Steps between C-alpha positions, in 0.01 A plus 500: 500500500726470197752217491774697324702506821458163671806544723395844627155371592599175669480485883802442723492344847775573752454353848142592602465781242354450150545795265237512223739630231868581464486882521638651820478865601841605627537698824537869423485783753189713458526767772131440565555395861373688804750707694507240778585219257150358476360382168263763361179460302691647204718190525198274503348671193830483315566130555133409459506637143790264417322203659180586316710513182590131533847502657587156642725607790555845648811568708429804714772763522768465767382540857739598778576232757672739743414870492631761503847348460412272210254721313538655158273721294283788608190306607612139506277220624588348837451147627699523823205522739166326541308826465558484123311170470138624469554702182720227349228245580239717325731532201547123468124444521440743215768360270406137553153568360657502153679166538835677517770378737692754707848516649665785686865593481669550837812709519759692699654789308836503675730762349233592243308674778537879523600651834279808455198270484591246768673750734800275553808376319417221253641155571656237277743210487792746488565872483459504120229721344237319293565735208758752385469812711265330744507524876759300692318235704586350835598128501252285691611311809432128530224560757333749264519248215328237716230754593432578133480128418222467759320802354493332157340191650241700691412698186454182298267359766292819486474467124372145539251611769372784279410254225789529255569186297880534506777726623796635306833578665683781320866403461589725205515857373742641760278444804634352824520130408650596165758710686612186685501284184698739280879522529465866402331591828601217735851555638444319831763273650274306739268203428279725282771608255778376275418158355187423300367291787551786744345765275189283461470429874267793581267420210495132590409585860216722376361226274523242779324730747223576251449129436488435874226763538279411200532121499582253223210563259509880459699608190816705553626709209847652475569805287862528394731698276622204297763716330591822676639639173766700679876456504597301809144387562339158482472360149238246399757224558570637851128504577456140390776414746362690799146371440630155595494630858152658473282290273377224731199681650431729203196402291514767226797705380413853385794554266580869459834676452694816570588716799462872564807559287352311204140610536450525123486118501303470823233739367528415132605776265276532194769379258512155663291244309202313637601209720872577483565363853353155442843336467560575869181327613583211269839450666349497851214272392729249330731471800243479780191368320273744681242744361652828387356839407652682203436866430641782292287718271241222468251672272443266208293190587676305224834555677349397834359182344835417339691540829260259669489256209880489477528419871695816584258581783176386661347842561515834321545807718342828392542822695453817304307309232216446747512861608451595137224244443347323801287287262801366305419138588130517417565676170749234394269221618207628294688582180509876550874547464440798274355680802808450721631823646869414507758650734756718321764477780512876544533479882340843530209439736578159649844571648578748775350620827155601378182291474536310174350622176535375142556691176289253300236426765327801661284267713758305701258458792164498327543270198338565161258762628502672160287217363211621716515850356297577188476796265139617508517729199718540191809713550827589330823364649851629434799279587813709559829313500571132454509399866761277656704281267817298512751350264529120511859385489617141499760415763609145571548384858853392412592860412443618857840508665667701771838629387792494736 
């Protein structure tokens, strides 16, 4: 292993979990799940390639804690019943063979659910759609909120039983907890709305219930939209304030940004520079002195190393970059950076309701199978067209503003 990136390749211990390096695979929907919500063998192949490629921690895509009401996506994973445990257990066994740690993201879609898929009206904090032109949801009653809190705890316990090393609660990106946290979507006048303390109450109850179920030594991660980047939404300063009510039982902050209405920042547009979000993770890390994940077009290992060395974050999140090249970590570790197949942020095959594909990686599930193929006799080859390309533009984080 080369020592050009000492921070990337240093281990990190959080509670009873030691991650062998600082690269984390972010949770991204794959649409590989079975129709009943069970993890498929396509899933296992897909994640196993990323573990084999050296990734330190994999966060499995969001799993529904209460279906059908809380589900999103066409074939989303479920973790709301014990019958999903056997396949999840098999998955954890396979991934652990590579020394990779695994978390699973647990989630309730709220108003981001689609009525034609769940066969009922979506629910939320208030009757405010999660995006412009979206369906009007039904506000949850207090009894329903308490029921969902219990479902989060039960889901976390199942994750622990299946063999996951940590659990991540999704509190960002316009899903249910985010809909309670954001003043854009929370118009309640009871104890779950209005003040910062009230808007954080549901999330705090979820975290407390998860901790009660998994015990004191199992890491809890919280994914959040640190800056919603929408007029009237939570700013980074607002988030630092509301995290005062949530941080006590959180072990790792997964610092993302954006809502449905600012999705170009949530799923980074290609003009945004590598590591542009790191200032958000830095702000959370400095205030709460807890490990933070930074992400955002993390393609260049030199940028990842700098973010870690500067203390902006403790872990580097990669989503689409590990779809494009599952062996990113191993290639960097062995000095083969020239062989990196870097994501171009096209969002063509990895976003939407189809099983994910990649414009720069034709073998998303199989790995570098082309290396096993050989030309047995001389032949002429014609290359037509230049393939996919993109223009690199420099954009500073400070230039990203939402106009009023």
